[in-house]
Amino acid sequence: MSRTAPSLAVLLLTCALAQSAAAQDFDLPPLLPGDSAPAAEPLEPPAPSDTAADSTALPPVLEDAGEDLAVPDVAAAEEAPPRFSLGENATLELEARAFDTLGRDGGSDASLRLQAHYYGTRPLSDSANLIFNLRARATTSDNDDFAFEDDVNFDVQELAVNFAFPGGSNLQIGRTNIRNGVALGFNPTDWFRDDSLVLTGSAAPADRRRERLGVFALTGSTSIGSTLLQAGIRPEIKAGSNSIWAGADNVGLQLNRTNASDAAFVKITPNLGENLSLTANALVLDGDPGLGFELSGTIGNSLVLYSEVMAQRRLPLAAEALSDGSGSAGFREGIGADAGRKTQVQAVIGANWALPEAIVGAEQVSLVLEYHRNTGGLSGSEIDALADAAGPDLAAAGTLFDLANRRQEPLAEEQLFSSLTWTDAIGDSDLSFLAFLVPEDGSGLAQVSLDIPINDTATLALRGIEFFGSDASVYGSNPTERSLQAALIWRF
């Protein structure tokens, strides 16, 4: 990677030691009346991943924006001396989740996952906090024999130290979950999602952002006047496959996955007022530069419009997946696997409408609609060529599907997304629905969730996921046709 971007990030991190950072909330989209601002991470633990609010909260543009680089409240720390306590600023989440999965080949599988998830912060001094996000999980299936070395895992999703400096500036080092973006169904500026998932079970990107490994990075934030500056460096980490730093049984940190290459970024968020939010960013990832922005604003009291764009020099998905030359000449030409590196654009345009009381009564109901564009994905003719894959080309097609899934980005050039959230839909239970659709081949995914509170600490979470479309379509080619889930979750 060139030295320019890391040098720029280091310069901004150094400036963070001397500048004020009172503009932390300027990275957030505007609030609708009646909403409350989300707490800045890492001082507050992330919200649970199974409530309806996780995947389609109102407004969705507030979901994860500004969570990547938090500014601790130094004054509050001075008033209340730090104390070590098992539960202080932390959450313990216990979960038992049962799956019933139907495969597209007609086969079925029943499985059970047990996990304990402990996350939050602990003060180390008046100006330093330890950020932790730890998960222990065990999975058993009726189609496989249980093996401790394969089915029990201890995941260090986050473990970092955050330093606060006089004036409110911030510096953080360690493994941290850097989350960017204002959209709900896809986040082009969420750069570090590649190969990061710890587990799967939800199609909601908001859930997946919480269920992933953070990157080892040095990050910092400061402000100049009312403009917030944020920057970070992610170094490349190499480790042997059996090393604890990589994929050792049970406790492998998988740093070779999250830090597969060098990266550096800079984010600038000016203060544009209460009704408009803009963040511009620059990124160098594995030597490839990129520029992007996140923009959102309110119209009246019930509508939020937003857009998120990232342009980066890179290979299209097909060329990257089949860079080893696999696939026949005709198949490669049909899906564009021989294209070269050029500027690819990922973009989202969306709207979040809080339905008025005149329509839904006192309940809170929000509707989200988004259009996704990924020029590095497959066009209509390329999707047709992928669907026609046969013989040896089927393996090459599978490699392409696997890459898009690993990168968590749309395989199709164009995609639609919608979601509906209904708070207190049935008593105190929250209902949410989301769907992805590829207009070119009519394939897609639908997910419905119902979260039923049992008491102050326990929740029954029900979820159903359906993949639809032909066996050769973008979503219909998924080996899973349907997944039904039931979970008991306790939070303390």
Coordinates of N, CA and C in Angstrom, one line a residue, residues 228-373:
L228 N -16.1 17.4 12.7 CA -15.6 16.2 13.3 C -14.6 15.5 12.3
L229 N -13.4 15.1 12.8 CA -12.5 14.3 12.0 C -12.3 13.0 12.6
Q230 N -12.3 11.9 11.8 CA -12.0 10.6 12.3 C -11.0 9.9 11.3
A231 N -10.1 9.1 11.8 CA -9.2 8.4 11.0 C -8.7 7.1 11.6
G232 N -8.2 6.2 10.8 CA -7.8 4.9 11.3 C -6.8 4.2 10.4
I233 N -6.1 3.3 11.0 CA -5.1 2.5 10.2 C -5.4 1.0 10.6
R234 N -5.6 0.2 9.6 CA -5.7 -1.3 9.9 C -4.5 -2.0 9.2
P235 N -3.6 -2.6 10.0 CA -2.4 -3.2 9.4 C -2.7 -4.6 9.0
E236 N -1.9 -5.1 8.0 CA -2.0 -6.5 7.6 C -1.4 -7.4 8.6
I237 N -2.1 -8.5 8.9 CA -1.6 -9.4 9.9 C -1.5 -10.8 9.3
K238 N -0.4 -11.4 9.3 CA -0.2 -12.8 8.7 C 0.1 -13.7 9.9
A239 N -0.5 -14.9 9.8 CA -0.4 -15.9 10.8 C -0.6 -17.3 10.3
G240 N 0.1 -18.3 10.8 CA -0.1 -19.6 10.4 C -1.5 -20.1 10.7
S241 N -2.0 -21.0 9.9 CA -3.4 -21.5 10.0 C -3.7 -22.1 11.4
N242 N -2.8 -22.7 12.0 CA -3.0 -23.3 13.3 C -2.6 -22.4 14.5
S243 N -2.2 -21.2 14.2 CA -1.9 -20.2 15.3 C -3.1 -19.7 16.0
I244 N -3.0 -19.3 17.2 CA -4.1 -18.7 18.0 C -4.5 -17.4 17.3
W245 N -3.5 -16.7 16.6 CA -3.8 -15.5 15.9 C -4.7 -15.7 14.7
A246 N -4.7 -16.9 14.2 CA -5.5 -17.2 13.0 C -6.7 -18.2 13.4
G247 N -6.6 -19.4 12.9 CA -7.8 -20.3 13.0 C -7.6 -21.5 13.9
A248 N -6.8 -21.3 15.0 CA -6.7 -22.4 15.9 C -8.0 -22.9 16.4
D249 N -8.1 -24.2 16.8 CA -9.4 -24.7 17.3 C -9.9 -23.9 18.4
N250 N -11.2 -23.7 18.4 CA -11.9 -23.1 19.6 C -11.6 -21.6 19.8
V251 N -10.4 -21.2 19.9 CA -10.1 -19.9 20.4 C -9.2 -19.1 19.3
G252 N -9.2 -19.5 18.1 CA -8.5 -18.7 17.1 C -9.1 -17.4 16.9
L253 N -8.2 -16.3 16.9 CA -8.7 -14.9 16.8 C -9.0 -14.5 15.4
Q254 N -8.6 -15.3 14.4 CA -9.0 -15.0 13.0 C -8.5 -13.7 12.5
L255 N -7.4 -13.2 13.0 CA -6.9 -11.9 12.6 C -6.4 -11.9 11.2
N256 N -6.1 -13.1 10.6 CA -5.7 -13.1 9.2 C -6.9 -12.9 8.3
R257 N -8.1 -13.1 8.8 CA -9.4 -12.8 8.1 C -9.7 -11.3 8.2
T258 N -9.7 -10.7 9.4 CA -10.1 -9.3 9.5 C -9.0 -8.3 9.1
N259 N -7.8 -8.8 9.1 CA -6.7 -7.9 8.8 C -5.9 -8.5 7.6
A260 N -6.6 -8.9 6.6 CA -6.0 -9.5 5.4 C -5.1 -8.6 4.6
S261 N -5.3 -7.3 4.8 CA -4.4 -6.4 4.0 C -4.4 -5.1 4.7
D262 N -3.4 -4.2 4.3 CA -3.3 -2.9 4.9 C -4.5 -2.0 4.5
A263 N -5.0 -1.1 5.4 CA -6.0 -0.2 5.0 C -5.9 1.1 5.9
A264 N -6.3 2.2 5.4 CA -6.3 3.5 6.1 C -7.5 4.3 5.6
F265 N -8.1 5.0 6.6 CA -9.3 5.8 6.2 C -9.3 7.1 6.9
V266 N -10.0 8.1 6.4 CA -10.3 9.4 6.9 C -11.8 9.7 6.7
K267 N -12.4 10.2 7.8 CA -13.8 10.7 7.7 C -14.0 12.1 8.2
I268 N -14.7 12.9 7.5 CA -14.9 14.3 7.8 C -16.4 14.6 7.9
T269 N -16.9 15.1 9.0 CA -18.3 15.3 9.2 C -18.5 16.8 9.7
P270 N -18.9 17.6 8.7 CA -19.2 19.0 9.1 C -20.5 19.1 9.8
N271 N -20.7 20.2 10.6 CA -22.0 20.5 11.2 C -22.9 21.2 10.2
L272 N -23.9 20.6 9.7 CA -24.8 21.2 8.7 C -26.2 21.6 9.3
G273 N -26.3 21.4 10.6 CA -27.6 21.8 11.3 C -28.3 20.5 11.7
E274 N -29.5 20.7 12.3 CA -30.3 19.6 12.8 C -30.9 18.7 11.8
N275 N -31.2 19.2 10.6 CA -32.0 18.5 9.7 C -31.2 17.9 8.6
L276 N -29.9 18.0 8.6 CA -29.1 17.4 7.5 C -27.8 16.9 8.1
S277 N -27.4 15.8 7.6 CA -26.1 15.2 8.1 C -25.3 14.7 6.9
L278 N -24.0 15.0 6.9 CA -23.1 14.6 5.8 C -21.8 14.1 6.3
T279 N -21.3 13.0 5.9 CA -20.0 12.5 6.2 C -19.3 12.1 4.9
A280 N -18.2 12.7 4.6 CA -17.3 12.4 3.5 C -16.2 11.5 4.0
N281 N -15.8 10.6 3.2 CA -14.7 9.7 3.6 C -13.8 9.3 2.4
A282 N -12.6 9.0 2.8 CA -11.6 8.5 1.9 C -10.9 7.2 2.4
L283 N -10.6 6.3 1.6 CA -10.2 5.0 2.0 C -9.1 4.5 1.0
V284 N -8.1 3.8 1.6 CA -7.1 3.1 0.8 C -7.1 1.6 1.3
L285 N -7.6 0.7 0.5 CA -7.7 -0.7 1.0 C -6.9 -1.6 0.1
D286 N -5.9 -2.2 0.6 CA -5.0 -3.1 -0.1 C -4.4 -2.4 -1.4
G287 N -4.1 -1.1 -1.2 CA -3.5 -0.3 -2.3 C -4.5 0.3 -3.2
D288 N -5.8 0.0 -3.1 CA -6.8 0.6 -4.0 C -7.5 1.7 -3.3
P289 N -7.5 2.9 -3.9 CA -8.1 4.1 -3.3 C -9.6 4.1 -3.5
G290 N -10.3 4.8 -2.6 CA -11.8 5.0 -2.8 C -12.2 6.3 -2.1
L291 N -13.4 6.8 -2.6 CA -14.0 8.0 -2.0 C -15.5 7.7 -1.8
G292 N -16.1 8.3 -0.8 CA -17.5 8.0 -0.6 C -18.1 9.1 0.3
F293 N -19.4 9.0 0.5 CA -20.1 9.9 1.4 C -21.4 9.3 1.9
E294 N -21.9 9.8 3.0 CA -23.2 9.4 3.6 C -24.0 10.7 3.8
L295 N -25.2 10.8 3.3 CA -26.0 12.0 3.4 C -27.4 11.6 3.8
S296 N -28.0 12.3 4.7 CA -29.3 12.1 5.1 C -30.0 13.4 5.6
G297 N -31.3 13.5 5.5 CA -32.0 14.7 5.9 C -33.5 14.3 6.2
T298 N -34.1 15.2 7.0 CA -35.5 15.0 7.3 C -36.4 15.9 6.4
I299 N -37.6 15.4 6.1 CA -38.6 16.2 5.5 C -39.8 16.2 6.4
G300 N -40.2 17.3 7.0 CA -41.3 17.3 7.9 C -41.0 16.5 9.1
N301 N -42.0 15.9 9.7 CA -41.8 15.2 11.0 C -41.8 13.7 10.8
S302 N -41.9 13.1 9.6 CA -42.1 11.7 9.5 C -41.3 11.0 8.4
L303 N -40.5 11.8 7.6 CA -39.8 11.2 6.5 C -38.3 11.5 6.6
V304 N -37.5 10.5 6.4 CA -36.0 10.7 6.3 C -35.6 10.1 4.9
L305 N -34.9 11.0 4.2 CA -34.3 10.6 2.9 C -32.8 10.4 3.1
Y306 N -32.2 9.4 2.5 CA -30.7 9.2 2.7 C -30.1 8.6 1.4
S307 N -28.8 8.8 1.3 CA -28.0 8.2 0.3 C -26.6 7.9 0.8
E308 N -26.1 6.8 0.3 CA -24.8 6.3 0.7 C -24.0 5.8 -0.6
V309 N -22.8 6.3 -0.8 CA -22.1 6.0 -2.1 C -20.7 5.8 -1.7
M310 N -20.1 4.8 -2.4 CA -18.7 4.5 -2.3 C -18.1 4.1 -3.7
A311 N -17.1 4.9 -4.2 CA -16.5 4.6 -5.5 C -15.0 4.1 -5.2
Q312 N -14.7 3.0 -5.6 CA -13.3 2.4 -5.3 C -12.8 1.7 -6.6
R313 N -11.5 1.9 -6.8 CA -10.8 1.1 -7.8 C -10.6 -0.3 -7.4
R314 N -11.2 -1.3 -8.1 CA -11.2 -2.7 -7.8 C -11.6 -3.5 -8.9
L315 N -11.5 -4.8 -8.8 CA -12.0 -5.8 -9.8 C -13.5 -6.0 -9.5
P316 N -14.3 -6.2 -10.6 CA -15.6 -6.7 -10.4 C -15.7 -8.0 -9.7
L317 N -16.8 -8.4 -9.1 CA -16.9 -9.6 -8.4 C -16.5 -10.9 -9.2
A318 N -17.0 -10.9 -10.4 CA -16.7 -12.1 -11.2 C -15.2 -12.3 -11.5
A319 N -14.6 -11.1 -11.8 CA -13.1 -11.2 -12.1 C -12.3 -11.6 -10.9
E320 N -12.7 -11.1 -9.8 CA -12.0 -11.4 -8.5 C -12.2 -12.9 -8.2
A321 N -13.5 -13.4 -8.3 CA -13.8 -14.7 -7.9 C -13.0 -15.7 -8.8
L322 N -12.9 -15.4 -10.1 CA -12.3 -16.4 -11.0 C -11.0 -15.9 -11.5
S323 N -10.2 -15.2 -10.6 CA -8.9 -14.7 -11.0 C -7.9 -15.8 -11.2
D324 N -8.2 -17.1 -10.8 CA -7.3 -18.2 -11.0 C -7.5 -18.8 -12.4
G325 N -8.4 -18.2 -13.2 CA -8.6 -18.7 -14.6 C -9.6 -19.8 -14.7
S326 N -10.3 -20.2 -13.6 CA -11.3 -21.3 -13.7 C -12.5 -20.9 -14.5
G327 N -13.2 -21.9 -15.0 CA -14.4 -21.6 -15.9 C -14.0 -21.7 -17.3
S328 N -15.0 -22.1 -18.2 CA -14.7 -22.1 -19.6 C -14.6 -20.7 -20.2
A329 N -14.0 -20.6 -21.4 CA -13.9 -19.3 -22.0 C -15.2 -18.6 -22.2
G330 N -16.2 -19.4 -22.7 CA -17.5 -18.8 -22.9 C -18.2 -18.4 -21.7
F331 N -18.1 -19.2 -20.6 CA -18.7 -18.8 -19.3 C -18.0 -17.5 -18.8
R332 N -16.7 -17.5 -18.8 CA -16.0 -16.3 -18.3 C -16.4 -15.0 -19.1
E333 N -16.5 -15.2 -20.4 CA -16.9 -14.0 -21.2 C -18.3 -13.6 -20.8
G334 N -19.2 -14.6 -20.6 CA -20.6 -14.3 -20.3 C -20.8 -13.5 -19.0
I335 N -20.0 -13.8 -18.0 CA -20.2 -13.2 -16.7 C -19.2 -12.0 -16.5
G336 N -18.4 -11.7 -17.4 CA -17.4 -10.6 -17.3 C -16.2 -10.9 -16.4
A337 N -15.8 -12.2 -16.4 CA -14.7 -12.6 -15.5 C -13.4 -12.1 -15.9
D338 N -13.2 -11.6 -17.2 CA -11.9 -11.2 -17.7 C -11.8 -9.7 -17.7
A339 N -12.7 -9.0 -17.0 CA -12.7 -7.5 -16.9 C -11.5 -7.1 -16.0
G340 N -11.0 -6.0 -16.2 CA -9.8 -5.5 -15.4 C -10.3 -4.6 -14.3
R341 N -9.3 -4.2 -13.5 CA -9.5 -3.3 -12.4 C -9.9 -1.9 -12.9
K342 N -11.0 -1.4 -12.3 CA -11.4 0.0 -12.7 C -12.3 0.5 -11.5
T343 N -12.7 1.7 -11.6 CA -13.5 2.3 -10.6 C -14.9 1.7 -10.6
Q344 N -15.3 1.0 -9.4 CA -16.6 0.4 -9.2 C -17.3 1.3 -8.2
V345 N -18.6 1.4 -8.5 CA -19.5 2.3 -7.6 C -20.5 1.4 -6.9
Q346 N -20.6 1.6 -5.6 CA -21.7 1.0 -4.9 C -22.5 2.1 -4.3
A347 N -23.8 2.1 -4.4 CA -24.7 3.2 -4.0 C -26.0 2.7 -3.5
V348 N -26.6 3.5 -2.5 CA -27.9 3.2 -2.0 C -28.7 4.5 -1.9
I349 N -29.9 4.5 -2.4 CA -30.8 5.6 -2.2 C -32.0 5.1 -1.4
G350 N -32.4 5.7 -0.3 CA -33.5 5.2 0.5 C -34.3 6.2 1.1
A351 N -35.4 5.7 1.7 CA -36.4 6.6 2.4 C -37.0 5.8 3.5
N352 N -37.2 6.5 4.7 CA -37.8 5.9 5.9 C -39.0 6.7 6.2
W353 N -40.1 6.2 6.2 CA -41.4 6.9 6.5 C -42.0 6.4 7.8
A354 N -42.1 7.2 8.7 CA -42.9 6.9 9.9 C -44.3 7.2 9.7
L355 N -45.1 6.1 9.6 CA -46.5 6.3 9.3 C -47.2 7.1 10.3
P356 N -48.1 8.0 9.9 CA -48.8 8.9 10.9 C -49.8 8.2 11.7
E357 N -50.1 8.8 12.9 CA -51.1 8.2 13.8 C -52.5 8.1 13.1
A358 N -52.8 8.9 12.2 CA -54.1 8.9 11.5 C -54.2 7.6 10.8
I359 N -53.1 6.9 10.4 CA -53.2 5.7 9.7 C -53.1 4.5 10.6
V360 N -52.1 4.5 11.6 CA -51.8 3.3 12.4 C -52.2 3.5 13.8
G361 N -52.7 4.6 14.2 CA -53.0 4.8 15.6 C -51.8 5.2 16.4
A362 N -51.8 4.7 17.7 CA -50.7 5.1 18.6 C -49.4 4.3 18.4
E363 N -49.5 3.1 17.7 CA -48.3 2.3 17.6 C -47.3 3.0 16.6
Q364 N -46.1 2.6 16.8 CA -45.0 3.1 15.9 C -44.8 2.1 14.7
V365 N -45.1 2.6 13.5 CA -44.9 1.8 12.3 C -44.0 2.5 11.4
S366 N -43.0 1.9 10.9 CA -42.1 2.6 9.9 C -41.9 1.7 8.7
L367 N -41.8 2.3 7.5 CA -41.6 1.7 6.3 C -40.3 2.2 5.6
V368 N -39.5 1.3 5.2 CA -38.2 1.6 4.5 C -38.2 1.0 3.1
L369 N -37.8 1.8 2.2 CA -37.6 1.4 0.8 C -36.2 1.9 0.3
E370 N -35.5 1.0 -0.3 CA -34.1 1.3 -0.8 C -33.9 0.7 -2.2
Y371 N -33.1 1.4 -2.9 CA -32.5 0.9 -4.2 C -31.0 0.8 -4.1
H372 N -30.5 -0.4 -4.4 CA -29.1 -0.7 -4.3 C -28.5 -0.9 -5.7
R373 N -27.3 -0.2 -5.9 CA -26.6 -0.3 -7.1 C -25.2 -0.8 -6.9

